[in-house]
Structure formats: C-alpha cells, structure tokens
Short mmCIF file of C-alpha atoms and ligand atoms in Angstrom, two decimals:
data_model
loop_
_atom_site.label_atom_id
_atom_site.label_comp_id
_atom_site.label_asym_id
_atom_site.label_seq_id
_atom_site.Cartn_x
_atom_site.Cartn_y
_atom_site.Cartn_z
CA MET A 1 51.40 -24.10 -117.61
CA ALA A 2 48.82 -21.10 -118.29
CA THR A 3 48.32 -19.81 -121.49
CA THR A 4 49.23 -16.10 -121.17
CA ASN A 5 47.69 -15.01 -124.59
CA PRO A 6 44.77 -12.36 -124.06
CA ARG A 7 43.32 -13.26 -127.42
CA ARG A 8 42.57 -16.96 -125.86
CA ASN A 9 41.32 -15.02 -122.68
CA ASP A 10 38.35 -13.73 -124.31
CA PRO A 11 37.73 -14.67 -127.89
CA LEU A 12 34.56 -12.14 -128.06
CA LEU A 13 36.53 -9.53 -127.96
CA LEU A 14 37.66 -10.54 -131.22
CA GLY A 15 34.07 -9.03 -132.46
CA ALA A 16 35.02 -6.45 -134.88
CA ASP A 17 37.02 -3.97 -133.65
CA GLU A 18 36.39 0.05 -133.87
CA GLN A 19 37.32 0.44 -137.46
CA GLY A 20 35.43 -2.72 -138.48
CA ALA A 21 38.40 -5.14 -138.93
CA TRP A 22 38.47 -8.93 -137.77
CA PRO A 23 41.48 -10.38 -136.33
CA LEU A 24 41.03 -13.34 -137.86
CA PRO A 25 40.92 -13.00 -141.69
CA TRP A 26 40.11 -16.17 -142.78
CA LEU A 27 36.69 -15.52 -140.90
CA VAL A 28 35.41 -13.50 -144.06
CA GLU A 29 34.25 -16.45 -146.17
CA PRO A 30 32.38 -18.05 -143.65
CA MET A 31 31.23 -15.40 -142.38
CA LYS A 32 29.33 -14.67 -145.55
CA ARG A 33 27.85 -18.10 -145.99
CA ALA A 34 26.44 -18.00 -142.24
CA LYS A 35 24.92 -14.72 -143.35
CA ALA A 36 23.32 -16.07 -146.46
CA LEU A 37 21.56 -18.62 -143.74
CA GLN A 38 20.23 -15.50 -141.61
CA LYS A 39 16.80 -16.45 -142.11
CA ALA A 40 17.67 -19.58 -140.24
CA HIS A 41 16.80 -19.46 -136.90
CA ALA A 42 19.90 -21.83 -135.35
CA LEU A 43 23.19 -22.26 -137.06
CA LEU A 44 25.61 -25.01 -136.29
CA LEU A 45 29.35 -23.85 -136.87
CA VAL A 46 31.02 -26.86 -137.51
CA GLY A 47 35.33 -27.25 -137.97
CA GLN A 48 38.31 -28.40 -136.52
CA ALA A 49 39.63 -27.58 -133.25
CA GLY A 50 41.01 -24.04 -133.15
CA VAL A 51 39.97 -22.66 -136.59
CA GLY A 52 37.64 -20.11 -134.78
CA GLN A 53 33.94 -21.22 -134.54
CA LEU A 54 33.55 -19.40 -131.05
CA GLU A 55 35.10 -16.41 -132.70
CA LEU A 56 32.59 -16.71 -135.88
CA ALA A 57 30.09 -17.27 -133.40
CA GLY A 58 30.75 -14.06 -131.82
CA LEU A 59 30.95 -12.19 -135.13
CA LEU A 60 27.73 -13.46 -136.06
CA ALA A 61 25.93 -12.06 -132.43
CA GLN A 62 27.68 -9.03 -132.78
CA ALA A 63 26.15 -8.77 -136.90
CA HIS A 64 22.65 -9.91 -135.17
CA LEU A 65 22.80 -7.32 -132.26
CA CYS A 66 24.42 -4.19 -133.81
CA GLU A 67 22.82 -1.13 -134.21
CA ASP A 68 24.39 0.10 -137.37
CA PRO A 69 25.39 -2.92 -139.83
CA THR A 70 27.31 -3.27 -142.53
CA PRO A 71 26.71 -4.86 -145.63
CA ARG A 72 29.98 -6.58 -144.63
CA GLY A 73 28.95 -7.01 -140.97
CA PRO A 74 28.77 -5.26 -137.56
CA CYS A 75 29.73 -1.95 -137.38
CA GLY A 76 32.14 -2.35 -134.42
CA ARG A 77 31.21 1.52 -133.09
CA CYS A 78 27.80 1.51 -131.77
CA ALA A 79 26.73 0.99 -128.02
CA ALA A 80 25.20 -2.61 -128.86
CA CYS A 81 28.98 -3.46 -130.63
CA HIS A 82 31.03 -2.40 -127.42
CA LEU A 83 28.53 -4.18 -125.46
CA VAL A 84 29.38 -7.83 -127.16
CA ARG A 85 33.07 -7.19 -127.34
CA ARG A 86 32.77 -6.69 -123.59
CA ARG A 87 30.22 -10.16 -122.79
CA ALA A 88 27.81 -7.49 -121.07
CA HIS A 89 25.29 -7.41 -123.87
CA PRO A 90 21.91 -8.05 -121.80
CA ASP A 91 20.72 -10.09 -125.41
CA LEU A 92 23.67 -12.19 -125.83
CA LEU A 93 23.76 -15.57 -123.61
CA ALA A 94 27.07 -17.48 -124.41
CA VAL A 95 26.61 -20.96 -122.21
CA VAL A 96 30.25 -22.92 -122.18
CA PRO A 97 30.79 -25.80 -119.86
CA GLU A 98 32.89 -24.87 -116.55
CA ALA A 99 35.97 -26.16 -117.59
CA TRP A 100 35.48 -24.15 -120.79
CA ARG A 101 34.88 -20.64 -118.54
CA VAL A 102 38.07 -21.55 -116.51
CA ARG A 103 40.03 -22.00 -119.95
CA LEU A 104 38.27 -18.45 -121.44
CA ASN A 105 38.61 -16.68 -118.08
CA TRP A 106 35.31 -15.95 -117.77
CA LEU A 107 34.97 -16.80 -114.34
CA SER A 108 33.40 -13.71 -112.26
CA GLU A 109 36.15 -12.55 -109.41
CA ASP A 110 34.08 -14.19 -106.72
CA GLU A 111 34.43 -17.78 -108.55
CA GLY A 112 38.06 -16.97 -109.58
CA GLY A 113 38.81 -16.42 -105.63
CA SER A 114 36.80 -19.25 -104.38
CA LYS A 115 38.74 -22.59 -105.21
CA SER A 116 36.51 -25.49 -105.00
CA ASP A 117 38.06 -29.26 -105.00
CA ALA A 118 35.61 -30.24 -107.34
CA LYS A 119 36.96 -30.50 -111.21
CA PRO A 120 35.29 -27.73 -113.53
CA SER A 121 32.30 -29.81 -115.43
CA LYS A 122 33.35 -30.45 -119.12
CA ASP A 123 29.37 -30.82 -119.94
CA ILE A 124 26.82 -28.22 -120.85
CA ARG A 125 24.58 -29.16 -117.91
CA ILE A 126 21.18 -29.64 -117.60
CA GLU A 127 20.30 -26.48 -115.74
CA GLN A 128 22.54 -24.02 -117.83
CA VAL A 129 20.38 -24.96 -120.50
CA ARG A 130 17.14 -24.37 -118.50
CA GLN A 131 18.14 -21.07 -117.50
CA ALA A 132 19.12 -20.09 -120.95
CA ILE A 133 15.57 -21.17 -122.29
CA ASP A 134 14.04 -19.00 -119.62
CA TRP A 135 16.56 -15.91 -120.42
CA SER A 136 15.27 -16.24 -123.97
CA HIS A 137 11.64 -15.79 -123.23
CA GLN A 138 12.47 -12.42 -121.34
CA THR A 139 12.02 -9.63 -123.15
CA SER A 140 15.18 -8.28 -125.67
CA GLY A 141 17.02 -5.75 -123.63
CA ARG A 142 18.01 -3.43 -126.52
CA GLY A 143 14.97 -4.56 -129.03
CA ARG A 144 16.95 -6.23 -131.43
CA GLY A 145 16.24 -9.85 -130.71
CA LYS A 146 18.47 -12.13 -128.63
CA VAL A 147 21.17 -14.38 -129.61
CA LEU A 148 22.01 -17.82 -127.55
CA LEU A 149 25.27 -19.53 -128.24
CA LEU A 150 26.62 -22.77 -126.96
CA HIS A 151 29.97 -23.23 -127.23
CA PRO A 152 30.72 -26.03 -128.18
CA ALA A 153 27.58 -28.02 -128.26
CA ASP A 154 29.75 -31.09 -128.23
CA ALA A 155 29.47 -31.18 -124.59
CA LEU A 156 25.51 -31.20 -124.67
CA ASN A 157 25.23 -34.41 -122.22
CA GLY A 158 21.92 -36.69 -123.04
CA PRO A 159 19.46 -34.55 -120.65
CA SER A 160 20.71 -31.14 -122.01
CA ALA A 161 20.22 -32.00 -125.44
CA ASN A 162 17.28 -32.86 -124.87
CA ALA A 163 16.37 -29.91 -122.83
CA LEU A 164 17.38 -27.99 -125.66
CA LEU A 165 15.64 -29.76 -128.61
CA LYS A 166 12.27 -28.03 -128.10
CA THR A 167 13.83 -24.66 -128.10
CA LEU A 168 15.55 -25.50 -131.55
CA GLU A 169 12.49 -26.53 -132.80
CA GLU A 170 10.46 -23.57 -131.81
CA PRO A 171 12.63 -20.56 -130.35
CA ALA A 172 11.00 -17.63 -128.55
CA PRO A 173 10.38 -15.04 -131.15
CA GLY A 174 13.76 -13.21 -132.47
CA LEU A 175 15.72 -15.44 -130.64
CA LYS A 176 18.73 -17.11 -132.76
CA LEU A 177 20.96 -20.20 -131.95
CA LEU A 178 24.59 -20.60 -132.37
CA LEU A 179 26.06 -23.86 -131.82
CA THR A 180 29.80 -24.57 -132.05
CA SER A 181 31.04 -27.94 -132.80
CA THR A 182 34.37 -30.14 -133.70
CA ASP A 183 33.02 -33.23 -134.17
CA ALA A 184 28.97 -32.61 -135.50
CA GLU A 185 28.58 -36.47 -135.96
CA ARG A 186 28.67 -36.97 -132.21
CA LEU A 187 25.65 -34.57 -131.95
CA LEU A 188 22.06 -36.10 -131.39
CA PRO A 189 20.69 -36.16 -135.23
CA THR A 190 17.50 -34.35 -133.87
CA ILE A 191 19.86 -31.50 -132.63
CA ARG A 192 21.93 -31.20 -136.11
CA SER A 193 18.88 -31.58 -138.42
CA ARG A 194 17.54 -28.46 -136.65
CA CYS A 195 20.41 -26.40 -137.63
CA GLN A 196 21.56 -24.99 -140.56
CA ARG A 197 25.49 -26.31 -141.10
CA VAL A 198 28.59 -23.53 -141.75
CA GLN A 199 31.36 -25.29 -142.51
CA LEU A 200 34.86 -23.50 -141.12
CA ALA A 201 38.04 -24.95 -142.50
CA ALA A 202 41.84 -24.58 -141.93
CA PRO A 203 42.93 -21.49 -143.44
CA PRO A 204 45.63 -21.90 -146.33
CA SER A 205 48.90 -22.33 -144.75
CA ASP A 206 50.48 -18.98 -146.06
CA GLN A 207 47.56 -16.86 -144.42
CA ALA A 208 47.89 -18.99 -141.62
CA VAL A 209 51.60 -18.43 -141.30
CA ALA A 210 51.55 -14.89 -142.28
CA TRP A 211 48.58 -14.45 -138.87
CA LEU A 212 50.88 -16.17 -136.38
CA GLN A 213 54.09 -14.34 -137.46
CA ALA A 214 51.82 -11.13 -137.00
CA GLN A 215 50.94 -12.32 -133.57
CA GLY A 216 54.74 -12.59 -132.55
CA VAL A 217 54.86 -16.36 -133.10
CA ALA A 218 58.47 -17.51 -133.99
CA ASP A 219 58.02 -20.81 -135.28
CA ALA A 220 54.95 -20.55 -137.14
CA PRO A 221 55.02 -23.31 -140.01
CA LEU A 222 56.25 -25.70 -137.50
CA LEU A 223 53.52 -25.38 -134.77
CA LEU A 224 51.05 -25.14 -137.51
CA ALA A 225 52.07 -28.38 -138.68
CA LEU A 226 51.65 -29.77 -135.13
CA ALA A 227 48.43 -27.81 -134.71
CA GLY A 228 46.93 -29.58 -137.75
CA GLY A 229 46.56 -26.45 -139.67
CA SER A 230 44.66 -24.93 -136.98
CA PRO A 231 46.21 -21.13 -136.30
CA LEU A 232 44.37 -20.77 -133.05
CA GLU A 233 45.37 -23.96 -132.00
CA ALA A 234 49.09 -23.21 -132.73
CA LEU A 235 48.97 -19.73 -131.12
CA ASP A 236 47.91 -22.23 -127.78
CA LEU A 237 51.21 -24.34 -128.47
CA ALA A 238 53.46 -21.14 -128.98
CA ALA A 239 51.79 -19.92 -125.44
CA GLU A 240 52.52 -23.05 -123.93
CA GLY A 241 56.66 -22.79 -124.81
CA PHE A 242 56.69 -25.08 -127.51
CA GLU A 243 59.37 -24.22 -129.78
CA SER A 244 61.29 -25.10 -132.43
CA ARG A 245 64.16 -26.75 -130.98
CA LEU A 246 62.34 -29.09 -128.75
CA LEU A 247 59.87 -29.91 -131.21
CA ALA A 248 62.30 -30.97 -133.86
CA GLU A 249 64.29 -33.98 -131.54
CA LEU A 250 60.60 -34.71 -129.53
CA PRO A 251 60.46 -37.94 -132.08
CA MET A 252 63.83 -38.91 -131.20
CA LEU A 253 63.38 -38.24 -127.30
CA VAL A 254 60.04 -39.88 -126.81
CA ALA A 255 61.63 -43.06 -128.45
CA ALA A 256 64.58 -43.07 -125.93
CA GLY A 257 62.22 -43.09 -123.26
CA GLU A 258 62.21 -39.51 -122.43
CA ALA A 259 59.59 -37.77 -120.37
CA ALA A 260 61.09 -34.58 -119.26
CA PRO A 261 59.68 -32.58 -122.07
CA PHE A 262 56.39 -33.18 -120.75
CA VAL A 263 57.04 -32.38 -116.90
CA GLY A 264 54.46 -29.75 -115.96
CA ARG A 265 52.39 -29.95 -118.78
CA PRO A 266 48.74 -30.82 -119.06
CA LEU A 267 47.96 -34.35 -119.56
CA PRO A 268 45.16 -33.90 -122.44
CA ARG A 269 48.38 -31.74 -124.29
CA VAL A 270 50.53 -34.15 -123.73
CA ILE A 271 48.46 -36.97 -124.78
CA ASP A 272 47.60 -35.06 -128.11
CA LEU A 273 50.89 -35.01 -128.60
CA LEU A 274 51.89 -38.37 -128.30
CA LEU A 275 48.69 -39.54 -130.33
CA LYS A 276 50.39 -37.17 -133.24
CA LEU A 277 53.54 -38.69 -133.01
CA ALA A 278 51.85 -42.17 -133.03
CA HIS A 279 50.44 -40.95 -136.08
CA ASP A 280 53.50 -39.94 -137.91
CA LEU A 281 55.42 -42.86 -137.01
CA GLN A 282 52.72 -45.07 -138.54
CA ALA A 283 52.62 -42.87 -141.42
CA ARG A 284 56.58 -42.92 -142.13
CA ALA A 285 55.95 -47.01 -141.37
CA ALA A 286 54.02 -47.15 -144.45
CA GLY A 287 55.97 -44.90 -146.36
CA GLY A 288 54.40 -41.86 -146.09
CA ALA A 289 55.21 -38.26 -144.96
CA PRO A 290 54.59 -37.39 -141.44
CA ARG A 291 51.72 -34.88 -140.76
CA PHE A 292 52.55 -33.23 -137.54
CA PHE A 293 56.18 -33.27 -136.83
CA VAL A 294 58.71 -31.25 -138.67
CA ALA A 295 61.40 -33.71 -136.96
CA SER A 296 65.26 -32.97 -137.77
CA ARG A 297 65.62 -36.79 -137.12
CA TRP A 298 63.42 -39.83 -136.63
CA PRO A 299 63.84 -43.30 -135.07
CA ALA A 300 63.85 -46.29 -137.49
CA ALA A 301 60.66 -47.94 -138.38
CA PRO A 302 59.29 -49.09 -135.00
CA ASP A 303 57.40 -52.54 -134.30
CA ILE A 304 54.04 -52.20 -135.97
CA GLY A 305 51.99 -54.15 -133.40
CA ARG A 306 53.46 -52.27 -130.20
CA LEU A 307 52.31 -48.97 -132.07
CA VAL A 308 49.03 -50.15 -132.24
CA ASP A 309 48.73 -51.24 -128.94
CA TRP A 310 50.82 -47.78 -127.71
CA GLN A 311 47.93 -45.96 -129.93
CA LYS A 312 45.14 -47.57 -127.86
CA ALA A 313 46.49 -47.32 -124.71
CA LEU A 314 46.89 -43.69 -125.64
CA LEU A 315 43.64 -43.11 -126.79
CA ARG A 316 42.17 -45.21 -123.74
CA ALA A 317 43.90 -42.38 -121.40
CA ALA A 318 42.68 -39.59 -123.54
CA ARG A 319 39.17 -40.65 -122.69
CA HIS A 320 40.22 -40.83 -119.17
CA ASP A 321 41.86 -37.77 -118.42
CA GLU A 322 39.18 -36.05 -116.22
CA HIS A 323 40.44 -38.48 -113.49
CA PRO A 324 43.74 -39.20 -113.72
CA TRP A 325 44.86 -41.19 -110.71
CA ASN A 326 48.53 -39.83 -111.06
CA ALA A 327 49.13 -37.32 -114.22
CA ALA A 328 53.03 -37.83 -113.93
CA LEU A 329 53.16 -41.32 -113.49
CA LEU A 330 50.57 -41.67 -116.48
CA ILE A 331 52.99 -40.09 -118.84
CA GLU A 332 55.98 -41.46 -117.64
CA SER A 333 54.11 -44.92 -118.16
CA LEU A 334 52.97 -43.51 -121.64
CA VAL A 335 56.73 -42.82 -122.67
CA THR A 336 57.95 -46.16 -121.49
CA GLN A 337 55.67 -47.90 -123.64
CA ALA A 338 56.72 -45.48 -126.62
CA GLU A 339 60.34 -46.41 -125.88
CA ALA A 340 59.17 -50.28 -125.74
CA LEU A 341 58.50 -50.03 -129.56
CA TRP A 342 61.77 -49.97 -130.69
CA ALA A 343 62.87 -53.25 -127.91
CA GLU A 344 62.81 -55.29 -130.41
CA THR A 345 64.16 -53.96 -133.47
CA GLY A 346 67.44 -54.21 -131.30
CA THR A 347 68.30 -50.78 -133.07
CA ALA A 348 69.11 -47.70 -130.27
CA PRO A 349 66.97 -44.99 -131.55
CA ALA A 350 69.17 -42.22 -130.52
CA LEU A 351 71.73 -43.48 -132.93
CA HIS A 352 69.61 -43.10 -136.14
CA SER A 353 69.31 -40.06 -138.34
CA ALA A 354 67.47 -38.43 -140.52
CA ARG A 355 65.08 -39.78 -142.95
ZN1 LIG B 401 27.21 -2.05 -134.19
#
C-alpha cells in the first residue's frame, strides 16, 4: 500500500517556505535549542520515530546555508533556500540508506525505472560515507560552508560508522554534520560523544491533533494514540488507510484469529501493530490502561505465559523482516498464535465486551 502523502515523499520540502513558515509547528523550540549550539560542528537530533528529526535537519541545513537568514531561521526566499527545498543545493548532501531513498521517493528517474531484484539496503554503506567525505573536502559551491546530513545515523553499520569517525573528529573547514537517530544508545559511543545532542519530544497531543486535522486526517486522536504520539507516524497510518472502525475492532479481530485486516500491508507495519497490541494486552492484564489502541471492545485477559511467548515471536519476526520467506504466511501464523492466547481460558473472545 503506497503512501501517497506528498509531505512524506520529501520532507526537505518542508523547510521554511516563502513566507518563512514551518509546517511542523512543534519544531520551533528544538530549533531554538539547536541554534544555540551553532558553534558545534556536529549535531545529533534524537527522538522517537515520526517526530520530525529529518524535517528539523532540513530546517537547520536551510538555516545554515540561507543567504539572508532571520533571527528565527532561514528566510525561505533566497536562492539558497529554494535550492535546499528542491534538494538541489550543491553544499547540502543528504546521505540515507537505499531503503530510505525508496521510501522518501528520492530515486532519480533512471533508478526508479530499472527495478533490480536486490532488496534496497537498510544500511548507510561505507562507500556512501567515503563519497560524502570526499565531497566534504571539495570547495563550497556558494561559499557558506557545507552541510552533511546522515539520516538515520542508526543505519550506519560498523565499517561505515568507523569511516565517519575521523570526519566527526576533524571535519573539513566549514562543514556542519547533522545526524538523526531514533535510538542514540545503539550508536557507537565514539559517534555519540563527538556530537552535541538535541532531543526532540513528541508535541503535546492537542497540538498534534490540530496539526493532523489541518492535514485532513479524520481520526486524528485515534491514530495519534496508535502512533505513540508521533504526528508524522500518525499521518503515515492515515495514508495507509487505517480508520477508526477498523482500529476499534482490531483487538477483537486479532483475538478471533482474523488476519484479513493485515492482508496486503507491509510486514514491518503489521508486526509493529501486533507488538503494540501485545503491549496493550499486557497493560490491561496488569490492571493498567492501554496506550496505543482506543478499542470499542477488548478480549478477556489472555494467558500471560503465552502472551510473553507471542511477544518474543513478534520481536524475532521484527528482526528478520528483511528476509521474510513468505510475508503472508508469516502474518497468518502470527495471528494464529495470537488466537491461541485465549485457547486455555475457555472464553470465546468474540463474546466479550467492553472494559
Ligand atoms: Zn534564505
């Protein structure tokens, strides 16, 4: 199911527009913090997925390269701002894994046309880092320094992370590095320690809901909950066709072994939703409130031992989602395992109602 939302197709288009307005209003405050660190040559933008790390990096790059900056940030009108927004600025290089280039629709026309059998890499490869380092030593095209953006830095593998270290320690004169991360603890400590960290929190939910509604999202509160508070993730869920009726029934459908709602959806998305459901079932079993699903009905408390086993199976599947032997069969099997959570309680899930 392709995401059709144009915003997701190119976040860097989200830099300040001609009026200097930022479409992600919650970036104002982290932008201030990041700008206060402008002497640092490397920033690490950290936050949960979907809160706007790449968008903030785009804004910071634009602010750095802008030829008529305002106290608030980039002007949005100068030639440099236009070039950044079109990803055509010679002094901005965004290094992303192949899989992200596909996801962001950054493939050039000839790349898009020739489909190879190889799966796009999820890693930032060492050749990409080496090319970026070579690029960083060339003369700045417009004379305001250069910005090298790595998104997400979590995708650096061992060799590519090591190749980057020297540049992080002694960058070429005028080079600014912007790294994004959803899980900074997984980065090499030597990478982390060479960057100043800017933490991004999810926006307050009323702000996020208002923003989602302005994007035309109908079930904003529900999708925001399912996205764990990340507005951009909620926007993706909306674009993937998740709507309130389906989501409200999903816990009961899974408990009844119904895999139909997941047919044709990408495996990582399905596993993510099942993991969230497992989390909520566990929370409810412990007497707490569910975090992700706003369901109209919940199945009875499942067998906890089996729930833990199911969670482990889901985590295993999440680790191997690059090589599914057969995604449809795997989904079927994971949902069948979910149904078995209730097998020994003797309750037919479909007959249980509300909390
Ligand atoms: Zn400008």
